[in-house]
Amino acid sequence: MKKVPFSSILLPKKLLTGLFVFCLFVLPIISFRFFDFISLCFDSKYGHYHFPKNREIPFFRLGEREMGKTGEWGIRKGSFKPEAKCNYLSLGDSQTFGSGIFWRDTFSEILNRETECQWTNAGIPGFTLENEFSLYETIKSNISFNRVYLFIYGNDIYETGDTPDYLHYVKKQTWYLQVLSFLFPEQTRLYLKSKYFQTIQKRMELELERVSKLEIKKQKSSNTTKEEFITLRTLYTLSPDYLSGSLDTKTYAKTNFNRWIRILRQLHNKVLADKKELVMVYIPLDVEYDPTRFQIYEEIGFVMNSNWIHSDSDFITDLKAISREKNIPLIDLREYMRYRSDLLQKEDIHLNETATRLIANILKQKLRIN
């Protein structure tokens, strides 16, 4: 009788063992991941935070305190025109809100004074596109508007990603959430992000309660004091990839950009379903228009790309493509801000009064054109 080689007997057993392991472990994981990916096609509840509701709280400009009132949705109250001929809603972060300047100098309040339209400023410092979408869903049935101005700041992609503060929050979560994160990475991330925003809500309220009791001393302005850019140096320590993570959407920031663009498409579809218009306004990072700041970031140690200031970043290139694809008007403020070094607050990334006046004038001009 012909002898069968021993190796030929073992081979089927190895195949069966491999098939068993694949079916028991690998196939379920692939199925979970596929379900996780498909589920992203449906609407998600992103969550947001807000200022304390129906309160008078302090806001600051160079150490000067300005009291402002908030309404039932936790956004700061602005001018109100009951007989306005047009009503616009502004979504955005601290640049839209007007951090570091008096409320009267925000571009929304300038436009309320100088146009026949009502401009509702729903910007809140620290907001991401997730938060803006969530806030829109909350207030859209209670505020009159027929057009949404989505102010997109240059760091939106970075903020949509895993920032150091968010990663610190994730590390404190229980083991079973870590397991779910492995099986359903995106859905678990959405859940954790919504919970994370709730922690920001608590921290915001505690911080406002603390600073409202402080004795504020007005800072003395000096034109001779050299700027140390402590905030930017701290940012480098925490996030040396801040600029690449914001602007290099084809490479370093690709994953976060894909998340961001998915949210933008969802917001756009909602706005259209609500029979309203969407307009995108791009507020560039300082390295996209200010040569002085570009050099400062380079000296600090950030990896820099000359295309950001002399040409187009990946991010604005993608925004232009989305604008054409979806027929969403895009107002690119770089065209008006490029090579200017007088548009920022001292040692800060936030726009100053010169910049908000410029933006107000541009928006008025666009209104006349339309």
mmCIF file of C-alpha atoms in Angstrom:
data_model
loop_
_atom_site.group_PDB
_atom_site.id
_atom_site.type_symbol
_atom_site.label_atom_id
_atom_site.label_comp_id
_atom_site.label_asym_id
_atom_site.label_seq_id
_atom_site.Cartn_x
_atom_site.Cartn_y
_atom_site.Cartn_z
ATOM 1 C CA MET A 1 0.000 0.000 0.000
ATOM 2 C CA LYS A 2 1.247 3.444 -0.935
ATOM 3 C CA LYS A 3 2.296 5.555 2.045
ATOM 4 C CA VAL A 4 0.795 9.018 2.422
ATOM 5 C CA PRO A 5 3.340 11.728 3.339
ATOM 6 C CA PHE A 6 2.922 12.973 6.887
ATOM 7 C CA SER A 7 2.969 16.629 5.746
ATOM 8 C CA SER A 8 -0.068 16.087 3.503
ATOM 9 C CA ILE A 9 -2.073 14.925 6.508
ATOM 10 C CA LEU A 10 -1.149 18.003 8.562
ATOM 11 C CA LEU A 11 -1.893 20.494 5.812
ATOM 12 C CA PRO A 12 -5.680 20.134 5.902
ATOM 13 C CA LYS A 13 -5.614 20.425 9.686
ATOM 14 C CA LYS A 14 -3.659 23.670 9.452
ATOM 15 C CA LEU A 15 -6.116 24.990 6.911
ATOM 16 C CA LEU A 16 -9.052 24.005 9.089
ATOM 17 C CA THR A 17 -7.452 25.623 12.124
ATOM 18 C CA GLY A 18 -6.815 28.805 10.176
ATOM 19 C CA LEU A 19 -10.363 28.811 8.831
ATOM 20 C CA PHE A 20 -11.704 28.270 12.353
ATOM 21 C CA VAL A 21 -9.675 31.172 13.745
ATOM 22 C CA PHE A 22 -10.755 33.369 10.814
ATOM 23 C CA CYS A 23 -14.447 32.592 11.299
ATOM 24 C CA LEU A 24 -14.315 32.862 15.074
ATOM 25 C CA PHE A 25 -12.260 36.024 15.447
ATOM 26 C CA VAL A 26 -11.366 37.801 12.207
ATOM 27 C CA LEU A 27 -14.704 37.599 10.369
ATOM 28 C CA PRO A 28 -16.745 39.078 13.285
ATOM 29 C CA ILE A 29 -14.273 41.957 13.594
ATOM 30 C CA ILE A 30 -14.526 42.642 9.851
ATOM 31 C CA SER A 31 -18.329 42.526 10.139
ATOM 32 C CA PHE A 32 -18.313 44.914 13.113
ATOM 33 C CA ARG A 33 -16.016 47.336 11.283
ATOM 34 C CA PHE A 34 -18.167 47.154 8.131
ATOM 35 C CA PHE A 35 -21.307 47.902 10.145
ATOM 36 C CA ASP A 36 -19.447 50.748 11.851
ATOM 37 C CA PHE A 37 -18.503 52.219 8.461
ATOM 38 C CA ILE A 38 -21.999 51.825 6.961
ATOM 39 C CA SER A 39 -23.609 53.431 10.018
ATOM 40 C CA LEU A 40 -21.782 56.678 9.245
ATOM 41 C CA CYS A 41 -24.120 57.181 6.296
ATOM 42 C CA PHE A 42 -26.930 57.889 8.742
ATOM 43 C CA ASP A 43 -27.416 61.012 10.841
ATOM 44 C CA SER A 44 -25.424 61.193 14.044
ATOM 45 C CA LYS A 45 -26.060 63.151 17.230
ATOM 46 C CA TYR A 46 -22.880 65.127 17.721
ATOM 47 C CA GLY A 47 -23.714 67.243 20.734
ATOM 48 C CA HIS A 48 -22.533 70.703 21.719
ATOM 49 C CA TYR A 49 -21.994 72.972 24.707
ATOM 50 C CA HIS A 50 -23.056 76.564 25.298
ATOM 51 C CA PHE A 51 -22.872 79.513 27.631
ATOM 52 C CA PRO A 52 -25.068 79.368 30.751
ATOM 53 C CA LYS A 53 -28.634 80.058 29.631
ATOM 54 C CA ASN A 54 -30.597 83.228 30.429
ATOM 55 C CA ARG A 55 -27.739 84.777 32.367
ATOM 56 C CA GLU A 56 -25.643 87.901 32.444
ATOM 57 C CA ILE A 57 -22.024 86.806 32.294
ATOM 58 C CA PRO A 58 -18.648 88.550 31.843
ATOM 59 C CA PHE A 59 -16.661 88.734 28.606
ATOM 60 C CA PHE A 60 -13.231 90.300 28.347
ATOM 61 C CA ARG A 61 -11.102 92.560 26.174
ATOM 62 C CA LEU A 62 -7.527 93.211 27.334
ATOM 63 C CA GLY A 63 -8.565 92.824 30.946
ATOM 64 C CA GLU A 64 -11.656 95.000 30.593
ATOM 65 C CA ARG A 65 -14.848 93.249 31.588
ATOM 66 C CA GLU A 66 -17.979 93.586 29.487
ATOM 67 C CA MET A 67 -21.206 92.046 30.740
ATOM 68 C CA GLY A 68 -23.351 90.283 28.156
ATOM 69 C CA LYS A 69 -26.706 88.522 28.254
ATOM 70 C CA THR A 70 -27.342 85.002 27.013
ATOM 71 C CA GLY A 71 -30.673 83.604 25.861
ATOM 72 C CA GLU A 72 -32.516 80.318 26.177
ATOM 73 C CA TRP A 73 -30.143 78.555 23.761
ATOM 74 C CA GLY A 74 -26.956 79.573 25.534
ATOM 75 C CA ILE A 75 -25.716 81.988 22.878
ATOM 76 C CA ARG A 76 -24.984 85.644 23.506
ATOM 77 C CA LYS A 77 -27.802 88.044 22.699
ATOM 78 C CA GLY A 78 -27.132 90.635 20.032
ATOM 79 C CA SER A 79 -29.122 93.425 18.460
ATOM 80 C CA PHE A 80 -32.669 92.534 17.494
ATOM 81 C CA LYS A 81 -34.582 93.970 14.517
ATOM 82 C CA PRO A 82 -38.245 92.971 14.499
ATOM 83 C CA GLU A 83 -38.736 94.621 11.104
ATOM 84 C CA ALA A 84 -35.613 93.178 9.418
ATOM 85 C CA LYS A 85 -35.898 92.612 5.673
ATOM 86 C CA CYS A 86 -33.612 89.554 5.798
ATOM 87 C CA ASN A 87 -32.443 87.219 8.547
ATOM 88 C CA TYR A 88 -29.107 85.429 8.650
ATOM 89 C CA LEU A 89 -27.642 82.900 11.085
ATOM 90 C CA SER A 90 -23.862 82.807 11.653
ATOM 91 C CA LEU A 91 -22.306 79.526 12.801
ATOM 92 C CA GLY A 92 -18.697 79.386 13.932
ATOM 93 C CA ASP A 93 -16.160 79.329 16.741
ATOM 94 C CA SER A 94 -14.345 82.040 18.726
ATOM 95 C CA GLN A 95 -13.426 83.976 15.576
ATOM 96 C CA THR A 96 -17.120 84.273 14.700
ATOM 97 C CA PHE A 97 -18.111 84.960 18.304
ATOM 98 C CA GLY A 98 -15.492 87.703 18.620
ATOM 99 C CA SER A 99 -13.249 86.557 21.475
ATOM 100 C CA GLY A 100 -11.060 89.303 22.878
ATOM 101 C CA ILE A 101 -12.996 92.265 21.457
ATOM 102 C CA PHE A 102 -16.044 94.205 22.595
ATOM 103 C CA TRP A 103 -19.378 92.904 21.323
ATOM 104 C CA ARG A 104 -20.093 96.080 19.374
ATOM 105 C CA ASP A 105 -16.949 95.438 17.314
ATOM 106 C CA THR A 106 -17.863 91.923 16.173
ATOM 107 C CA PHE A 107 -18.641 91.737 12.472
ATOM 108 C CA SER A 108 -22.160 90.485 13.258
ATOM 109 C CA GLU A 109 -22.964 93.589 15.320
ATOM 110 C CA ILE A 110 -21.382 95.904 12.743
ATOM 111 C CA LEU A 111 -23.645 94.299 10.136
ATOM 112 C CA ASN A 112 -26.667 94.663 12.414
ATOM 113 C CA ARG A 113 -25.981 98.402 12.604
ATOM 114 C CA GLU A 114 -25.102 98.968 8.979
ATOM 115 C CA THR A 115 -27.464 96.697 7.033
ATOM 116 C CA GLU A 116 -31.219 96.164 6.992
ATOM 117 C CA CYS A 117 -30.745 92.516 7.924
ATOM 118 C CA GLN A 118 -30.815 90.669 11.229
ATOM 119 C CA TRP A 119 -27.547 88.820 11.897
ATOM 120 C CA THR A 120 -27.801 86.236 14.684
ATOM 121 C CA ASN A 121 -24.329 85.343 15.934
ATOM 122 C CA ALA A 122 -24.394 81.714 17.124
ATOM 123 C CA GLY A 123 -20.622 81.405 17.331
ATOM 124 C CA ILE A 124 -19.226 79.932 20.539
ATOM 125 C CA PRO A 125 -15.505 79.764 21.441
ATOM 126 C CA GLY A 126 -13.978 76.329 20.936
ATOM 127 C CA PHE A 127 -16.738 75.063 18.661
ATOM 128 C CA THR A 128 -16.086 72.401 16.048
ATOM 129 C CA LEU A 129 -18.222 71.670 12.997
ATOM 130 C CA GLU A 130 -19.825 68.887 15.052
ATOM 131 C CA ASN A 131 -20.949 71.441 17.627
ATOM 132 C CA GLU A 132 -22.158 73.887 14.993
ATOM 133 C CA PHE A 133 -24.284 71.211 13.332
ATOM 134 C CA SER A 134 -25.736 70.170 16.704
ATOM 135 C CA LEU A 135 -26.523 73.778 17.665
ATOM 136 C CA TYR A 136 -28.139 74.372 14.278
ATOM 137 C CA GLU A 137 -30.449 71.399 14.835
ATOM 138 C CA THR A 138 -31.355 72.761 18.278
ATOM 139 C CA ILE A 139 -32.190 76.340 17.341
ATOM 140 C CA LYS A 140 -33.362 76.163 13.713
ATOM 141 C CA SER A 141 -37.059 75.980 14.579
ATOM 142 C CA ASN A 142 -36.897 78.797 17.100
ATOM 143 C CA ILE A 143 -34.898 81.506 15.321
ATOM 144 C CA SER A 144 -35.996 83.220 12.130
ATOM 145 C CA PHE A 145 -33.425 83.051 9.314
ATOM 146 C CA ASN A 146 -33.323 82.206 5.632
ATOM 147 C CA ARG A 147 -29.584 81.877 5.115
ATOM 148 C CA VAL A 148 -26.817 80.193 7.113
ATOM 149 C CA TYR A 149 -23.317 81.650 7.047
ATOM 150 C CA LEU A 150 -20.918 78.898 8.067
ATOM 151 C CA PHE A 151 -17.650 80.530 9.134
ATOM 152 C CA ILE A 152 -14.909 77.970 8.655
ATOM 153 C CA TYR A 153 -11.718 78.771 10.538
ATOM 154 C CA GLY A 154 -8.444 77.286 9.333
ATOM 155 C CA ASN A 155 -8.026 74.967 12.341
ATOM 156 C CA ASP A 156 -11.427 73.275 11.970
ATOM 157 C CA ILE A 157 -9.918 70.006 10.714
ATOM 158 C CA TYR A 158 -7.490 69.848 13.628
ATOM 159 C CA GLU A 159 -10.230 70.556 16.169
ATOM 160 C CA THR A 160 -12.425 67.829 14.660
ATOM 161 C CA GLY A 161 -9.629 65.345 15.335
ATOM 162 C CA ASP A 162 -8.138 63.871 18.475
ATOM 163 C CA THR A 163 -6.854 66.968 20.242
ATOM 164 C CA PRO A 164 -4.660 66.527 23.366
ATOM 165 C CA ASP A 165 -7.552 67.495 25.642
ATOM 166 C CA TYR A 166 -9.874 64.952 24.033
ATOM 167 C CA LEU A 167 -7.228 62.206 24.199
ATOM 168 C CA HIS A 168 -6.764 62.956 27.904
ATOM 169 C CA TYR A 169 -10.501 62.448 28.356
ATOM 170 C CA VAL A 170 -10.467 59.165 26.405
ATOM 171 C CA LYS A 171 -7.655 57.730 28.538
ATOM 172 C CA LYS A 172 -9.855 58.029 31.607
ATOM 173 C CA GLN A 173 -12.636 55.857 30.143
ATOM 174 C CA THR A 174 -13.490 52.330 31.277
ATOM 175 C CA TRP A 175 -12.065 49.171 29.680
ATOM 176 C CA TYR A 176 -15.282 48.119 27.963
ATOM 177 C CA LEU A 177 -15.364 51.400 26.021
ATOM 178 C CA GLN A 178 -11.839 50.601 24.868
ATOM 179 C CA VAL A 179 -13.118 47.235 23.591
ATOM 180 C CA LEU A 180 -16.056 48.895 21.827
ATOM 181 C CA SER A 181 -13.643 51.401 20.344
ATOM 182 C CA PHE A 182 -11.737 48.508 18.761
ATOM 183 C CA LEU A 183 -14.877 46.893 17.310
ATOM 184 C CA PHE A 184 -16.811 50.061 16.412
ATOM 185 C CA PRO A 185 -14.152 52.818 16.222
ATOM 186 C CA GLU A 186 -16.188 55.600 14.622
ATOM 187 C CA GLN A 187 -19.471 55.065 16.480
ATOM 188 C CA THR A 188 -17.666 54.777 19.804
ATOM 189 C CA ARG A 189 -15.744 57.926 18.949
ATOM 190 C CA LEU A 190 -18.986 59.793 18.230
ATOM 191 C CA TYR A 191 -20.371 58.667 21.580
ATOM 192 C CA LEU A 192 -17.214 59.682 23.446
ATOM 193 C CA LYS A 193 -17.079 63.029 21.658
ATOM 194 C CA SER A 194 -20.654 63.861 22.715
ATOM 195 C CA LYS A 195 -19.784 62.951 26.323
ATOM 196 C CA TYR A 196 -16.591 64.982 26.060
ATOM 197 C CA PHE A 197 -18.574 68.049 25.015
ATOM 198 C CA GLN A 198 -20.659 67.631 28.180
ATOM 199 C CA THR A 199 -17.483 67.867 30.277
ATOM 200 C CA ILE A 200 -16.587 71.114 28.463
ATOM 201 C CA GLN A 201 -20.025 72.436 29.410
ATOM 202 C CA LYS A 202 -19.318 71.822 33.097
ATOM 203 C CA ARG A 203 -15.827 73.303 32.914
ATOM 204 C CA MET A 204 -17.117 76.384 31.096
ATOM 205 C CA GLU A 205 -19.745 77.063 33.741
ATOM 206 C CA LEU A 206 -17.252 76.590 36.606
ATOM 207 C CA GLU A 207 -14.687 78.860 34.961
ATOM 208 C CA LEU A 208 -17.235 81.593 34.256
ATOM 209 C CA GLU A 209 -18.390 81.391 37.862
ATOM 210 C CA ARG A 210 -14.785 81.806 39.021
ATOM 211 C CA VAL A 211 -13.787 84.718 36.777
ATOM 212 C CA SER A 212 -17.030 86.590 37.401
ATOM 213 C CA LYS A 213 -15.927 87.048 41.023
ATOM 214 C CA LEU A 214 -12.405 88.238 40.249
ATOM 215 C CA GLU A 215 -11.281 91.823 40.601
ATOM 216 C CA ILE A 216 -10.222 92.743 37.067
ATOM 217 C CA LYS A 217 -7.379 95.185 36.519
ATOM 218 C CA LYS A 218 -7.140 96.829 33.129
ATOM 219 C CA GLN A 219 -3.939 95.922 31.320
ATOM 220 C CA LYS A 220 -1.621 98.736 30.346
ATOM 221 C CA SER A 221 -0.953 98.730 26.637
ATOM 222 C CA SER A 222 2.606 99.227 25.471
ATOM 223 C CA ASN A 223 3.895 99.527 21.938
ATOM 224 C CA THR A 224 7.487 98.834 22.985
ATOM 225 C CA THR A 225 6.996 95.534 24.800
ATOM 226 C CA LYS A 226 8.371 92.682 22.700
ATOM 227 C CA GLU A 227 5.898 89.934 21.944
ATOM 228 C CA GLU A 228 6.980 86.573 23.381
ATOM 229 C CA PHE A 229 4.205 84.497 21.807
ATOM 230 C CA ILE A 230 3.853 82.343 24.898
ATOM 231 C CA THR A 231 0.532 80.940 23.683
ATOM 232 C CA LEU A 232 2.045 79.792 20.394
ATOM 233 C CA ARG A 233 5.035 78.242 22.140
ATOM 234 C CA THR A 234 2.701 76.388 24.486
ATOM 235 C CA LEU A 235 0.695 75.218 21.480
ATOM 236 C CA TYR A 236 3.898 73.817 19.957
ATOM 237 C CA THR A 237 4.657 71.930 23.156
ATOM 238 C CA LEU A 238 1.188 70.373 23.198
ATOM 239 C CA SER A 239 0.613 69.981 19.453
ATOM 240 C CA PRO A 240 3.675 70.392 17.236
ATOM 241 C CA ASP A 241 1.511 69.029 14.395
ATOM 242 C CA TYR A 242 -1.114 71.773 14.781
ATOM 243 C CA LEU A 243 -0.519 73.415 11.393
ATOM 244 C CA SER A 244 -0.084 70.224 9.358
ATOM 245 C CA GLY A 245 -3.056 68.744 11.180
ATOM 246 C CA SER A 246 -5.104 71.735 10.072
ATOM 247 C CA LEU A 247 -4.069 72.359 6.490
ATOM 248 C CA ASP A 248 -2.494 69.212 4.977
ATOM 249 C CA THR A 249 -5.728 67.389 4.216
ATOM 250 C CA LYS A 250 -4.182 65.210 1.490
ATOM 251 C CA THR A 251 -1.624 63.693 3.838
ATOM 252 C CA TYR A 252 -1.294 64.335 7.573
ATOM 253 C CA ALA A 253 -4.878 65.478 8.216
ATOM 254 C CA LYS A 254 -6.583 63.132 5.732
ATOM 255 C CA THR A 255 -8.504 61.031 8.288
ATOM 256 C CA ASN A 256 -9.813 64.046 10.175
ATOM 257 C CA PHE A 257 -10.683 65.832 6.943
ATOM 258 C CA ASN A 258 -12.797 62.852 5.840
ATOM 259 C CA ARG A 259 -14.673 63.065 9.141
ATOM 260 C CA TRP A 260 -15.098 66.813 8.744
ATOM 261 C CA ILE A 261 -16.340 66.658 5.163
ATOM 262 C CA ARG A 262 -18.903 64.026 6.142
ATOM 263 C CA ILE A 263 -20.342 66.400 8.749
ATOM 264 C CA LEU A 264 -20.330 69.292 6.280
ATOM 265 C CA ARG A 265 -22.323 67.247 3.759
ATOM 266 C CA GLN A 266 -24.827 66.310 6.467
ATOM 267 C CA LEU A 267 -25.209 69.952 7.512
ATOM 268 C CA HIS A 268 -25.624 71.058 3.912
ATOM 269 C CA ASN A 269 -28.327 68.440 3.310
ATOM 270 C CA LYS A 270 -30.173 69.563 6.454
ATOM 271 C CA VAL A 271 -30.048 73.219 5.460
ATOM 272 C CA LEU A 272 -31.413 72.409 2.013
ATOM 273 C CA ALA A 273 -34.131 70.192 3.515
ATOM 274 C CA ASP A 274 -35.107 73.140 5.725
ATOM 275 C CA LYS A 275 -35.420 75.261 2.552
ATOM 276 C CA LYS A 276 -32.616 77.613 3.520
ATOM 277 C CA GLU A 277 -29.350 78.657 1.884
ATOM 278 C CA LEU A 278 -25.823 77.808 3.002
ATOM 279 C CA VAL A 279 -22.836 80.087 2.432
ATOM 280 C CA MET A 280 -19.295 79.143 3.485
ATOM 281 C CA VAL A 281 -16.905 81.869 4.655
ATOM 282 C CA TYR A 282 -13.272 80.843 5.062
ATOM 283 C CA ILE A 283 -11.291 82.583 7.813
ATOM 284 C CA PRO A 284 -7.667 81.566 7.184
ATOM 285 C CA LEU A 285 -5.042 80.690 9.752
ATOM 286 C CA ASP A 286 -2.507 83.445 10.329
ATOM 287 C CA VAL A 287 0.163 81.419 8.465
ATOM 288 C CA GLU A 288 -2.000 81.714 5.345
ATOM 289 C CA TYR A 289 -1.802 85.507 5.132
ATOM 290 C CA ASP A 290 0.484 87.081 7.769
ATOM 291 C CA PRO A 291 4.198 86.832 6.798
ATOM 292 C CA THR A 292 5.285 87.958 10.265
ATOM 293 C CA ARG A 293 3.326 85.185 11.963
ATOM 294 C CA PHE A 294 4.536 82.663 9.376
ATOM 295 C CA GLN A 295 8.099 83.457 10.412
ATOM 296 C CA ILE A 296 7.240 83.268 14.126
ATOM 297 C CA TYR A 297 5.736 79.792 13.754
ATOM 298 C CA GLU A 298 8.812 78.714 11.785
ATOM 299 C CA GLU A 299 11.179 80.022 14.466
ATOM 300 C CA ILE A 300 9.222 78.228 17.191
ATOM 301 C CA GLY A 301 9.716 74.930 15.365
ATOM 302 C CA PHE A 302 6.498 74.100 13.533
ATOM 303 C CA VAL A 303 6.917 72.283 10.217
ATOM 304 C CA MET A 304 6.033 74.930 7.648
ATOM 305 C CA ASN A 305 4.953 74.893 4.014
ATOM 306 C CA SER A 306 5.462 77.983 1.852
ATOM 307 C CA ASN A 307 2.350 77.072 -0.171
ATOM 308 C CA TRP A 308 0.249 78.076 2.812
ATOM 309 C CA ILE A 309 1.110 81.756 2.504
ATOM 310 C CA HIS A 310 2.128 82.105 -1.145
ATOM 311 C CA SER A 311 -0.376 79.773 -2.767
ATOM 312 C CA ASP A 312 -3.156 77.422 -1.568
ATOM 313 C CA SER A 313 -3.155 74.899 1.252
ATOM 314 C CA ASP A 314 -4.747 71.498 0.737
ATOM 315 C CA PHE A 315 -7.661 72.607 2.896
ATOM 316 C CA ILE A 316 -8.686 75.649 0.861
ATOM 317 C CA THR A 317 -8.156 73.660 -2.358
ATOM 318 C CA ASP A 318 -10.596 71.061 -1.048
ATOM 319 C CA LEU A 319 -13.062 73.741 0.045
ATOM 320 C CA LYS A 320 -13.057 75.236 -3.432
ATOM 321 C CA ALA A 321 -13.729 71.783 -4.896
ATOM 322 C CA ILE A 322 -16.638 71.225 -2.489
ATOM 323 C CA SER A 323 -18.017 74.665 -3.347
ATOM 324 C CA ARG A 324 -18.051 73.777 -7.038
ATOM 325 C CA GLU A 325 -19.340 70.238 -6.527
ATOM 326 C CA LYS A 326 -22.238 71.153 -4.243
ATOM 327 C CA ASN A 327 -22.851 74.661 -5.601
ATOM 328 C CA ILE A 328 -22.252 76.202 -2.162
ATOM 329 C CA PRO A 329 -21.076 79.841 -2.358
ATOM 330 C CA LEU A 330 -17.613 80.261 -0.814
ATOM 331 C CA ILE A 331 -16.228 83.593 0.389
ATOM 332 C CA ASP A 332 -12.468 83.160 0.705
ATOM 333 C CA LEU A 333 -11.195 85.894 3.022
ATOM 334 C CA ARG A 334 -7.553 85.185 2.158
ATOM 335 C CA GLU A 335 -8.072 87.286 -0.956
ATOM 336 C CA TYR A 336 -8.559 90.349 1.251
ATOM 337 C CA MET A 337 -6.246 89.459 4.172
ATOM 338 C CA ARG A 338 -3.156 88.171 2.383
ATOM 339 C CA TYR A 339 0.210 89.689 3.376
ATOM 340 C CA ARG A 340 -1.343 91.848 6.092
ATOM 341 C CA SER A 341 0.115 91.877 9.609
ATOM 342 C CA ASP A 342 -2.378 94.213 11.266
ATOM 343 C CA LEU A 343 -5.377 91.891 11.686
ATOM 344 C CA LEU A 344 -4.559 89.984 14.891
ATOM 345 C CA GLN A 345 -4.725 90.697 18.587
ATOM 346 C CA LYS A 346 -1.370 91.009 20.303
ATOM 347 C CA GLU A 347 0.230 87.616 21.032
ATOM 348 C CA ASP A 348 -3.030 85.938 20.069
ATOM 349 C CA ILE A 349 -4.537 84.081 17.121
ATOM 350 C CA HIS A 350 -7.849 85.940 17.332
ATOM 351 C CA LEU A 351 -8.913 88.662 14.942
ATOM 352 C CA ASN A 352 -8.841 92.277 16.090
ATOM 353 C CA GLU A 353 -11.220 95.140 15.367
ATOM 354 C CA THR A 354 -9.471 95.996 12.101
ATOM 355 C CA ALA A 355 -10.140 92.470 10.861
ATOM 356 C CA THR A 356 -13.790 92.374 11.933
ATOM 357 C CA ARG A 357 -14.412 95.708 10.211
ATOM 358 C CA LEU A 358 -12.782 94.290 7.070
ATOM 359 C CA ILE A 359 -14.961 91.153 7.184
ATOM 360 C CA ALA A 360 -18.116 93.215 7.740
ATOM 361 C CA ASN A 361 -17.286 95.341 4.698
ATOM 362 C CA ILE A 362 -16.670 92.258 2.553
ATOM 363 C CA LEU A 363 -19.976 90.684 3.578
ATOM 364 C CA LYS A 364 -21.823 93.947 2.863
ATOM 365 C CA GLN A 365 -20.210 94.043 -0.579
ATOM 366 C CA LYS A 366 -21.246 90.447 -1.271
ATOM 367 C CA LEU A 367 -24.807 91.242 -0.201
ATOM 368 C CA ARG A 368 -24.985 94.065 -2.747
ATOM 369 C CA ILE A 369 -23.663 91.789 -5.461
ATOM 370 C CA ASN A 370 -26.246 89.109 -4.664
#
